[in-house]
Coordinates of C-alpha atoms in Angstrom, one line a residue:
X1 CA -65.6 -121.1 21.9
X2 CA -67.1 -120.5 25.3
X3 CA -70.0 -118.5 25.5
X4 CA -68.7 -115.2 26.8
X5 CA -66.4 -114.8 24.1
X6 CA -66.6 -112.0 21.8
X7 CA -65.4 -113.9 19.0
X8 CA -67.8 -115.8 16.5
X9 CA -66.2 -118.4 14.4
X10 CA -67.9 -120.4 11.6
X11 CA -69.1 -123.2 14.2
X12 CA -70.8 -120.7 16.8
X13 CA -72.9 -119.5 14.0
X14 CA -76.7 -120.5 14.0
X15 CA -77.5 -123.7 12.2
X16 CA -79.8 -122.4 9.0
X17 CA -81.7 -123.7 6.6
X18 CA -80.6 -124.1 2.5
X19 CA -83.2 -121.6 1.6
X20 CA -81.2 -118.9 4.0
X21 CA -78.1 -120.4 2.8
X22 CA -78.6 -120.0 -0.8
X23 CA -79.5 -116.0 -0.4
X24 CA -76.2 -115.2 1.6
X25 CA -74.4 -116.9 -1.3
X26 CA -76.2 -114.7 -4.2
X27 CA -75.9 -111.3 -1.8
X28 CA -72.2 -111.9 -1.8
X29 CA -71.4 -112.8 -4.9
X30 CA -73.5 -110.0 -6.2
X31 CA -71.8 -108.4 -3.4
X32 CA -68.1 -109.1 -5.2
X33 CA -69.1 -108.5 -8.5
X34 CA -70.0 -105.1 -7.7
X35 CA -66.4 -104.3 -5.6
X36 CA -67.9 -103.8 -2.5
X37 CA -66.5 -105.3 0.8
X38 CA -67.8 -107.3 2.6
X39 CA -69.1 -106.8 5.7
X40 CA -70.1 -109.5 8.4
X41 CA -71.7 -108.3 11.9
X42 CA -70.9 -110.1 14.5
X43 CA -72.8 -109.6 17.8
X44 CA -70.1 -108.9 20.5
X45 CA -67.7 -107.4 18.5
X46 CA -65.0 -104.8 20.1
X47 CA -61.6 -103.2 19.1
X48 CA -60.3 -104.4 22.9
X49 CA -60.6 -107.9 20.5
X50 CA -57.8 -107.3 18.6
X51 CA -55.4 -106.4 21.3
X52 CA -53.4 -109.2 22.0
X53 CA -52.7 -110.3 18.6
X54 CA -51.5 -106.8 17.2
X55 CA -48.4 -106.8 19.9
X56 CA -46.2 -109.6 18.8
X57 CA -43.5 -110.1 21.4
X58 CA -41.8 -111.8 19.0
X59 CA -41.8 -109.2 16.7
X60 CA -40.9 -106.3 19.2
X61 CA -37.5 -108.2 20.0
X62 CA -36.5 -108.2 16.6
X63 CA -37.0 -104.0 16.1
X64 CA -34.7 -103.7 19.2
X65 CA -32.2 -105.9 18.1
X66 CA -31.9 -104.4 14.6
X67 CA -31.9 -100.6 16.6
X68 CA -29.2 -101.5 18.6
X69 CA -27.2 -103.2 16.0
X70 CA -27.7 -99.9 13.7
X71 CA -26.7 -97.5 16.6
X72 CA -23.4 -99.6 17.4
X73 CA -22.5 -99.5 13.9
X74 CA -23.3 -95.5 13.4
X75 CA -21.4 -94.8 16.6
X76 CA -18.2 -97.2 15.5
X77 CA -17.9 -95.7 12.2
X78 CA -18.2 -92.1 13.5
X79 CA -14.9 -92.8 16.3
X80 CA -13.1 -93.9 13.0
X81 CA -13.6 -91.0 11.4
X82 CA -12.8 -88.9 14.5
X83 CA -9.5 -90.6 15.3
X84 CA -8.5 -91.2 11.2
X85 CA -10.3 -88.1 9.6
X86 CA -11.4 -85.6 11.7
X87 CA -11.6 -83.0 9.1
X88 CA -14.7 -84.7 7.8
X89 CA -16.6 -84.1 10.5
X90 CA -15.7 -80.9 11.3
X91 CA -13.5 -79.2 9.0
X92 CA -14.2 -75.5 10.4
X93 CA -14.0 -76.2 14.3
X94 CA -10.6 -77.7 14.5
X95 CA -7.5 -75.9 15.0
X96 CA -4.5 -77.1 13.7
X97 CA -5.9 -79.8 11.2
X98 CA -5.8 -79.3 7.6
X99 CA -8.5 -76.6 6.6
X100 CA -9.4 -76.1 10.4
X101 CA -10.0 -72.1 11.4
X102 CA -9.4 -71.1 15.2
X103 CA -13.2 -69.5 16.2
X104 CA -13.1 -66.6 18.7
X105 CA -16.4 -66.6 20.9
X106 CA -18.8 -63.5 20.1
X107 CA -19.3 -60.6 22.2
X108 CA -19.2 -57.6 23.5
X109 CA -16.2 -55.5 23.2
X110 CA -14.4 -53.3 26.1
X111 CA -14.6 -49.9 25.7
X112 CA -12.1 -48.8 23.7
X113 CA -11.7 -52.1 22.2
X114 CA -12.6 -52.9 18.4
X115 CA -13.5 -55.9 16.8
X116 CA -11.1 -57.3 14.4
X117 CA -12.3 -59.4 11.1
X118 CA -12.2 -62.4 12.9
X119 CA -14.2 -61.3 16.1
X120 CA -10.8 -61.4 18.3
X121 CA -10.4 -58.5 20.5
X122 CA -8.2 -55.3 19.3
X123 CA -6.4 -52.5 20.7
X124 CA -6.2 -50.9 17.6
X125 CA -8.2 -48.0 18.4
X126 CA -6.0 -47.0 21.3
X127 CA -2.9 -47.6 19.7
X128 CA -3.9 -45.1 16.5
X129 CA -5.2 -42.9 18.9
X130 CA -1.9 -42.5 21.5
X131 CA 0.9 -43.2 18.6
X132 CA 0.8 -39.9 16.7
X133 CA 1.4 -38.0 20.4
X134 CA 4.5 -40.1 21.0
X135 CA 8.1 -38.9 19.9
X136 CA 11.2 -39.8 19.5
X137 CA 13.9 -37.7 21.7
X138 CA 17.4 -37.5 20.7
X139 CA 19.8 -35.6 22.8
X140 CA 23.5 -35.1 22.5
X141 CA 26.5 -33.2 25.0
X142 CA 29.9 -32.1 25.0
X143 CA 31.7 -34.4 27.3
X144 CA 34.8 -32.9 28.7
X145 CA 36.8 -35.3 29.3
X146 CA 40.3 -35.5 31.7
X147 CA 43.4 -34.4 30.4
X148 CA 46.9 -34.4 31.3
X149 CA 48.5 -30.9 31.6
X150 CA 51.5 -32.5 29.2
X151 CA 48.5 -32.8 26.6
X152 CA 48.5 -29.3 26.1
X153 CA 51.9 -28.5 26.5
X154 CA 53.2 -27.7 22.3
X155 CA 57.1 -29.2 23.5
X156 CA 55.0 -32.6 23.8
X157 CA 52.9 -32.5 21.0
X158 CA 55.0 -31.9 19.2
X159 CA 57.3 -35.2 19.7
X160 CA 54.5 -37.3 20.6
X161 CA 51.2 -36.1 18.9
X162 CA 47.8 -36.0 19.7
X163 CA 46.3 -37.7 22.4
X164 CA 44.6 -41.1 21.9
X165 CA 41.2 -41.3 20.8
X166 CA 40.8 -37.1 20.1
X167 CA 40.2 -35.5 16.6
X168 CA 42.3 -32.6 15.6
X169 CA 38.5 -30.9 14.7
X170 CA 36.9 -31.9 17.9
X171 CA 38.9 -31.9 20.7
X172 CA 35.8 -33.1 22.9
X173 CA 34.3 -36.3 22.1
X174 CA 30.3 -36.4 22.2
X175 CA 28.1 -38.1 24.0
X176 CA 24.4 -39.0 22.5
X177 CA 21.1 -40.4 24.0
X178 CA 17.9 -41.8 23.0
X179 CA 14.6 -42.1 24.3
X180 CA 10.6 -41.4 23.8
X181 CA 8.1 -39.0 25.5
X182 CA 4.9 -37.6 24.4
X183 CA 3.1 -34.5 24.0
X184 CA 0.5 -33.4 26.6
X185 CA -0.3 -29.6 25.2
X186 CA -0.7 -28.2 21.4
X187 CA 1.1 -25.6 23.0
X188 CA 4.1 -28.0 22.1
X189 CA 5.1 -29.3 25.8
X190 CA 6.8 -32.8 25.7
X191 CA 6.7 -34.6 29.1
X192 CA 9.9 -37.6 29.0
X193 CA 12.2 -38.5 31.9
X194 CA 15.4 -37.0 33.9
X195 CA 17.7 -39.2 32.6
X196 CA 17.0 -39.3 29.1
X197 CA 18.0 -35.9 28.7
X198 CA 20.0 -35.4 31.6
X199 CA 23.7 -33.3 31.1
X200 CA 22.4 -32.3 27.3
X201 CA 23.5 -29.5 25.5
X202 CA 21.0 -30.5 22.3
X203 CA 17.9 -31.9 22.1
X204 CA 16.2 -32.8 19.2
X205 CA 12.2 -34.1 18.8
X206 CA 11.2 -36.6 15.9
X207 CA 7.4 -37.2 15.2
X208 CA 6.1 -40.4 14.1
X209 CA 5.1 -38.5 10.9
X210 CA 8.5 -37.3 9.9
X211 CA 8.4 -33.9 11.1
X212 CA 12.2 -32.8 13.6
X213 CA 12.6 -29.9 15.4
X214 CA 15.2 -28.6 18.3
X215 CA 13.8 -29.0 21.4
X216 CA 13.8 -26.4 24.2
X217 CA 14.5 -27.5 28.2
X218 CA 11.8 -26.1 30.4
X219 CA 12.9 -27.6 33.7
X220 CA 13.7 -30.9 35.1
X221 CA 12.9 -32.4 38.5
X222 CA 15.4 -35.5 39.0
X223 CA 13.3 -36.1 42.5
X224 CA 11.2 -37.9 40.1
X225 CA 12.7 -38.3 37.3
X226 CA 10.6 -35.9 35.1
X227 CA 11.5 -33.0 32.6
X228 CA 9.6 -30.9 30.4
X229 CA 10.6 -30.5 27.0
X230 CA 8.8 -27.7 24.6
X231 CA 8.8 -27.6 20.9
X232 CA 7.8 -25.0 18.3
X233 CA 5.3 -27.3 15.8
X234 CA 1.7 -26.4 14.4
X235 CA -1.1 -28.7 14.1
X236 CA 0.7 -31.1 16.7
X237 CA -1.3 -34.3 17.9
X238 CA -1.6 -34.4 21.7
X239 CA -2.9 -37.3 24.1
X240 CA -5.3 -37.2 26.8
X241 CA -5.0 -37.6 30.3
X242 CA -6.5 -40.5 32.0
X243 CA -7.4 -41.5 35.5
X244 CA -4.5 -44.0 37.0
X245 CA -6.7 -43.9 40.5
X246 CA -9.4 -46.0 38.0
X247 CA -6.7 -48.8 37.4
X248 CA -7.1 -51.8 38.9
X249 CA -4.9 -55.0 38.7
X250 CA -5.3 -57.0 35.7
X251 CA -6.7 -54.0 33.6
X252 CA -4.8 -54.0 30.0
X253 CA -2.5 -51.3 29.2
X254 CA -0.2 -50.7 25.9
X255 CA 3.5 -49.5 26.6
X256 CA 4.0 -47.1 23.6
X257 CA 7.6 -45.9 22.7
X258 CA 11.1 -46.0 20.3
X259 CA 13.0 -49.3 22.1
X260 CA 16.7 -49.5 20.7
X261 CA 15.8 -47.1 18.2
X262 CA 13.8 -49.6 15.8
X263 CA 11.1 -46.9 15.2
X264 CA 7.8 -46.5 17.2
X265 CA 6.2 -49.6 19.2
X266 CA 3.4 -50.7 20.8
X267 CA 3.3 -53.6 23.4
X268 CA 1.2 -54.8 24.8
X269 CA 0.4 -56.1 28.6
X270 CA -1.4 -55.9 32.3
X271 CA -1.0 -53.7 35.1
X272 CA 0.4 -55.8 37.5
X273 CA 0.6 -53.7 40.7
X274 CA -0.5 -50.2 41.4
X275 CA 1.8 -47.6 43.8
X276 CA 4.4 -49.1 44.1
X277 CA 7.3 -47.4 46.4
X278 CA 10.5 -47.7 48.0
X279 CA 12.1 -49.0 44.9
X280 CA 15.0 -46.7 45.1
X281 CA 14.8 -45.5 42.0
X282 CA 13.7 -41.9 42.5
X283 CA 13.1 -40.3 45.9
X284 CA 9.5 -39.7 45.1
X285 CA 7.8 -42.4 43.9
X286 CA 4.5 -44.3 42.7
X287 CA 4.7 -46.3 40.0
X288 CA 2.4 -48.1 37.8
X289 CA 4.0 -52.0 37.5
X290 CA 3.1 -53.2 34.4
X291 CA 4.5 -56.7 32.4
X292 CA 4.0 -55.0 28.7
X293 CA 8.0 -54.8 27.3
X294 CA 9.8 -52.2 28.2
X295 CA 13.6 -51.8 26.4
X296 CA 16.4 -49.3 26.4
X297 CA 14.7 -46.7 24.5
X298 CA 11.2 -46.8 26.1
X299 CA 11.9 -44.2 28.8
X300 CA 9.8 -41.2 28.5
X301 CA 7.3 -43.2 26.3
X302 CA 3.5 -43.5 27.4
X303 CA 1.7 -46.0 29.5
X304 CA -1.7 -45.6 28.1
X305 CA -5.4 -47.7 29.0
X306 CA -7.8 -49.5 26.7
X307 CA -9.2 -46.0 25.5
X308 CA -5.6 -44.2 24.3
X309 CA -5.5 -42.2 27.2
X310 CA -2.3 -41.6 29.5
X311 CA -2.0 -43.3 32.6
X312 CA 1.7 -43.0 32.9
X313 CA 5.2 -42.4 32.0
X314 CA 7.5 -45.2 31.0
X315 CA 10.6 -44.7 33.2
X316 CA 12.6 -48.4 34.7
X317 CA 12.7 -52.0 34.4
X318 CA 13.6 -54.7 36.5
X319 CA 16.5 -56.6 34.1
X320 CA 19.9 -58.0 35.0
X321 CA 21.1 -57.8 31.3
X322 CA 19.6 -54.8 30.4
X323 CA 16.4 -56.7 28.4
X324 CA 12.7 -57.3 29.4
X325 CA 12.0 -59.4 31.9
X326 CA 8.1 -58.5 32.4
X327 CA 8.5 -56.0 35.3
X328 CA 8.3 -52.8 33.8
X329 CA 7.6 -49.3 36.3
X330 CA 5.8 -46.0 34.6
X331 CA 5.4 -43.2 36.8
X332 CA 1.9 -42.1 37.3
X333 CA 0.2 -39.9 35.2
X334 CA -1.1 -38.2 38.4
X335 CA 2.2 -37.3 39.3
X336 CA 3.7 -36.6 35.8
X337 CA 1.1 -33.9 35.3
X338 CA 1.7 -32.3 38.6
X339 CA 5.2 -32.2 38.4
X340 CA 4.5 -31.1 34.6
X341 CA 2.5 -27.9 35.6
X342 CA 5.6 -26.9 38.4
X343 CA 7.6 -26.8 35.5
X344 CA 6.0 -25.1 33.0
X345 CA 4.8 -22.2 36.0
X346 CA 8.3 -22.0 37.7
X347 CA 10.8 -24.2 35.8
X348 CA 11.4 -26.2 39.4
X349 CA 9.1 -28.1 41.8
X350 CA 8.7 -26.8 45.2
X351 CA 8.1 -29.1 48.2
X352 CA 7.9 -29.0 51.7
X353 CA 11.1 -29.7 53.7
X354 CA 11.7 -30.1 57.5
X355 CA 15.7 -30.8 58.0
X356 CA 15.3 -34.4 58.7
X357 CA 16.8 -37.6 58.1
X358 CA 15.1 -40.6 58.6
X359 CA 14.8 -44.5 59.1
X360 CA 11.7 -47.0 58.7
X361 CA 10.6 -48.2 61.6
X362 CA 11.9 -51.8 61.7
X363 CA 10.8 -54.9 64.2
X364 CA 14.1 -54.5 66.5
X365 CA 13.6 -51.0 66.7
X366 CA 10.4 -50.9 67.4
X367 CA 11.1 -53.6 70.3
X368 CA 13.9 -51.5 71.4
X369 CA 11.9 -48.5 72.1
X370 CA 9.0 -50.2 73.1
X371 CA 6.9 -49.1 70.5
X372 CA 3.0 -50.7 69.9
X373 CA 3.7 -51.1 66.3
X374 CA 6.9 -51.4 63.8
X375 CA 5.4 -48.6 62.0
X376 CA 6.6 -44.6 61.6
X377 CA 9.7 -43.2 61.1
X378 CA 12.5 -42.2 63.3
X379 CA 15.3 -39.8 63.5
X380 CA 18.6 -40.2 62.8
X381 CA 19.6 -36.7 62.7
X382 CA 18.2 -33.5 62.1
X383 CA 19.7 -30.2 60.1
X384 CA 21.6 -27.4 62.4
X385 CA 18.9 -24.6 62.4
X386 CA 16.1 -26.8 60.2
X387 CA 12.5 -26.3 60.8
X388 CA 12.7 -29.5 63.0
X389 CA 15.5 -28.3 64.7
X390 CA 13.9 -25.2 65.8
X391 CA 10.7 -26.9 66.7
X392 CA 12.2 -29.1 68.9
X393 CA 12.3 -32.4 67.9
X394 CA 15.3 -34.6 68.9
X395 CA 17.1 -37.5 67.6
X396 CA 15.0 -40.6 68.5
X397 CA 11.9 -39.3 67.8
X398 CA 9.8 -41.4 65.7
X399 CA 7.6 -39.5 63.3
X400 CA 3.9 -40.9 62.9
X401 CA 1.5 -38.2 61.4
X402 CA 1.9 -35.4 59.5
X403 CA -1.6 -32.4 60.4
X404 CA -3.0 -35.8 61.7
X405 CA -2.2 -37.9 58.3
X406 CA -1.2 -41.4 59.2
X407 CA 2.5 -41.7 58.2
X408 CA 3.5 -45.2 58.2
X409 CA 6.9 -45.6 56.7
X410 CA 9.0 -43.0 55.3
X411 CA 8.2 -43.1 52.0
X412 CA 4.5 -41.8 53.4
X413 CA 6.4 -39.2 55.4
X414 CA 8.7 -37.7 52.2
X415 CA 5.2 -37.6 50.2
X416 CA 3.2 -35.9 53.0
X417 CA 5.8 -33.4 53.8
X418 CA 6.3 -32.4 49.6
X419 CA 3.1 -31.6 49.7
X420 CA 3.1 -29.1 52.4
X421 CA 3.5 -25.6 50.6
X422 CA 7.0 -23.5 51.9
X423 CA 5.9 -21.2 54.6
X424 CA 2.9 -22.8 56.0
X425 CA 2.5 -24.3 59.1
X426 CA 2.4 -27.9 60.0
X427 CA 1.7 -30.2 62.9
X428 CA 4.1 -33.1 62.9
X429 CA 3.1 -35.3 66.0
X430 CA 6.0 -37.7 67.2
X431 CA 6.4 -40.7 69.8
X432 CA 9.0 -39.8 72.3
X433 CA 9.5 -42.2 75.7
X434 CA 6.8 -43.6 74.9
X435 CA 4.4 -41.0 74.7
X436 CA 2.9 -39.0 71.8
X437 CA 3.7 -35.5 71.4
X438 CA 2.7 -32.6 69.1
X439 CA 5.3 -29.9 67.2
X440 CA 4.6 -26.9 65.3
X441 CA 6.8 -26.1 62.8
X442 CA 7.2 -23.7 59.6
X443 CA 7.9 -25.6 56.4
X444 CA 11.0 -24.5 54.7
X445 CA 11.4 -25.2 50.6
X446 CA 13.4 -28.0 49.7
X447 CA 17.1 -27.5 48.4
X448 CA 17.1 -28.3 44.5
X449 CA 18.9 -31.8 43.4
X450 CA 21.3 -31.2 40.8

């Protein structure tokens, strides 16, 4: 050992004598006996000593090896139980394997929304809340229907009979229609559509809780394809109005109504567009688009939002075989409950008329006339004697505001001039050579649509 080495071995110790010798041996054994341990200073002793032989290299190597050998194993056994057994890994998070559970993530519901068992989101809560306010409307009419004059002649009848298809107690055959609607007012007022109980001599209401009764025409408006219907009920259940203008696309909404008779139905689906026009369907319109099934049956049904509250009247569907095909039209609830309060005050709907007929503003025409923008609506002819007539206005003339209201198309136009009240005053401003010009006119009422 060299001399600056910490260590002292046997050999480095002093050379001493048999006397000095003789007294370590009797301290340790006495030291022994007793149980003691033994304890040797050393001079230049130090933990930093014992550094180098406590980290085996050797040893290290052969933890990491058995690690990664363990690990491999672990992770090979666990894909064989993944790809052969999954369920015993994770029986509950698996759908579709034996014992597996589909999990819905937690959280909050939308208003108006509940929480089911399993944490899914409902519309159970609007759907008991809207259902009870929805009916079922039966109507039924007389048909007359053509006959020859030798039908009633006796001479003939009485050599050839009856005509085909007639009963000797019911010489006209009946006609019947179903539909929905739903009552606004505990006052018993049912708001449906036009055609649902268009031409009928009897109506007839069915509640979702069994209770009939004959139902009384207020007035119908077939400009949009409203009626009013009124019943004499106590304690009747009666839905809320919503806001349609708080719709937005994608919002949920539940169709609500009696399809093919089957009994009352909820679907279920998104708004898909919002004021929609120049459909054709009605002459006024703004419908609610909506993909939630609508059948034969569904008309006069409610459109209602996430809270059970009206947002519109069932009316159309885009089909070519007469079934759902996700494009479904309501009207708005807006309108509905204008056209509803008309009704019930006059039993018809007054709106604004001028004595015009018009056409949209296409590309070519607007190129023809040299017009800044394929927008307005021109006129193809005007009413002998009309209140555009007498203003002044001329064929050619293209429409573009309405007391300085934008119109754009004349869908716009029709809507701006309803609204002008029968008598009042109005300021239609045309475009005419090329220059924009200013009429005064009176507003007349527009002629009832049978």
């Amino acid at each position: 050992m060299s001399k600056d080495s910490p260590l002292v071995t046997a050999d480095d110790r002093p050379n001493k004598g048999p006397e000095e010798l003789g007294e370590e041996l009797l301290i340790t054994r006495h030291l022994r006996q007793n149980k003691q341990p033994i304890v040797e200073e050393y001079p230049d002793f130090s933990p930093a000593s014992h550094t180098k032989s406590s980290h085996n290299p050797f040893m290290i190597r052969r933890l990491w090896l058995l690690f990664a050998q363990v690990t491999t194993v672990a992770l090979a056994l666990l894909f064989v139980l993944a790809t052969l057994r999954p369920d015993w890994i994770a029986p509950d998070s698996l759908p579709g394997q034996a014992g597996g559970a589909l999990l819905a993530v937690p959280g909050p519901s939308p208003k108006g929304m509940a929480a089911s068992g399993t944490d899914l989101p409902s519309f159970r809560q609007a759907a008991a809340k809207a259902m009870p306010a929805v009916v079922y409307v039966f109507s039924r009419q007389n048909r007359q229907a053509p006959r020859h004059p030798l039908y009633d002649d006796p001479f003939f009848r009485r050599f050839f009979g009856q005509p085909p298809g007639e009963s000797p107690r019911d010489p006209s055959p009946r006609g019947s229609g179903l539909g929905s609607g739903v009552i606004v007012s505990p006052d018993g007022y049912v708001l449906t559509n036009h055609h649902v109980i268009e031409g009928a001599d009897q109506v007839q209401v069915s509640l979702s809780d069994g209770r009939k009764a004959s139902a009384r025409i207020v007035g119908t408006d077939p400009e949009t394809d409203l009626a009013v219907l009124r019943i004499r009920l106590e304690n009747l259940p009666i839905i809320e109005f919503g806001e349609p203008s708080a719709l937005r696309v994608g919002d949920p909404v539940l169709a609500i109504g009696n399809p093919f008779g089957v009994g009352l139905t909820v679907t279920q689906g998104i708004v898909s567009a919002l004021g929609r026009k120049q459909l054709n369907i009605n002459t006024f319109e703004n419908f609610i688009q909506t993909d939630a099934a609508i059948n034969p049956g569904n008309s006069g049904g409610a459109l209602v939002d996430t809270q059970g509250k009206l947002v519109g009247i069932n009316t159309a569907i885009y089909s070519r075989d007469g079934g759902n095909l996700g494009i479904g039209f309501a009207i708005s609830a807006d309108m509905a409950q204008q056209v509803m309060q008309s009704l019930i005050k006059s039993g018809k709907v007054s709106r604004g008329f001028i004595g015009v007929e018009l056409q949209d503003v296409n590309a070519a025409i607007a190129e023809s006339l040299s017009l800044p923008t394929a927008e307005g609506s021109i006129v193809a002819s005007l009413q002998p004697g009309g209140p555009a007539d007498k203003a002044g206005m001329k064929v050619g003339d293209v429409i573009v505001a309405v007391n300085q209201a934008p119109s754009r198309n004349t869908a716009e136009l029709l809507s701006l001039v309803a609204a002008l009240s029968p008598g009042d005053k109005a300021k239609i401003e045309v475009l005419r050579n090329g220059q924009r010009t200013g009429l005064e006119l009176t507003v007349a009422e527009r002629p009832q649509r049978d």
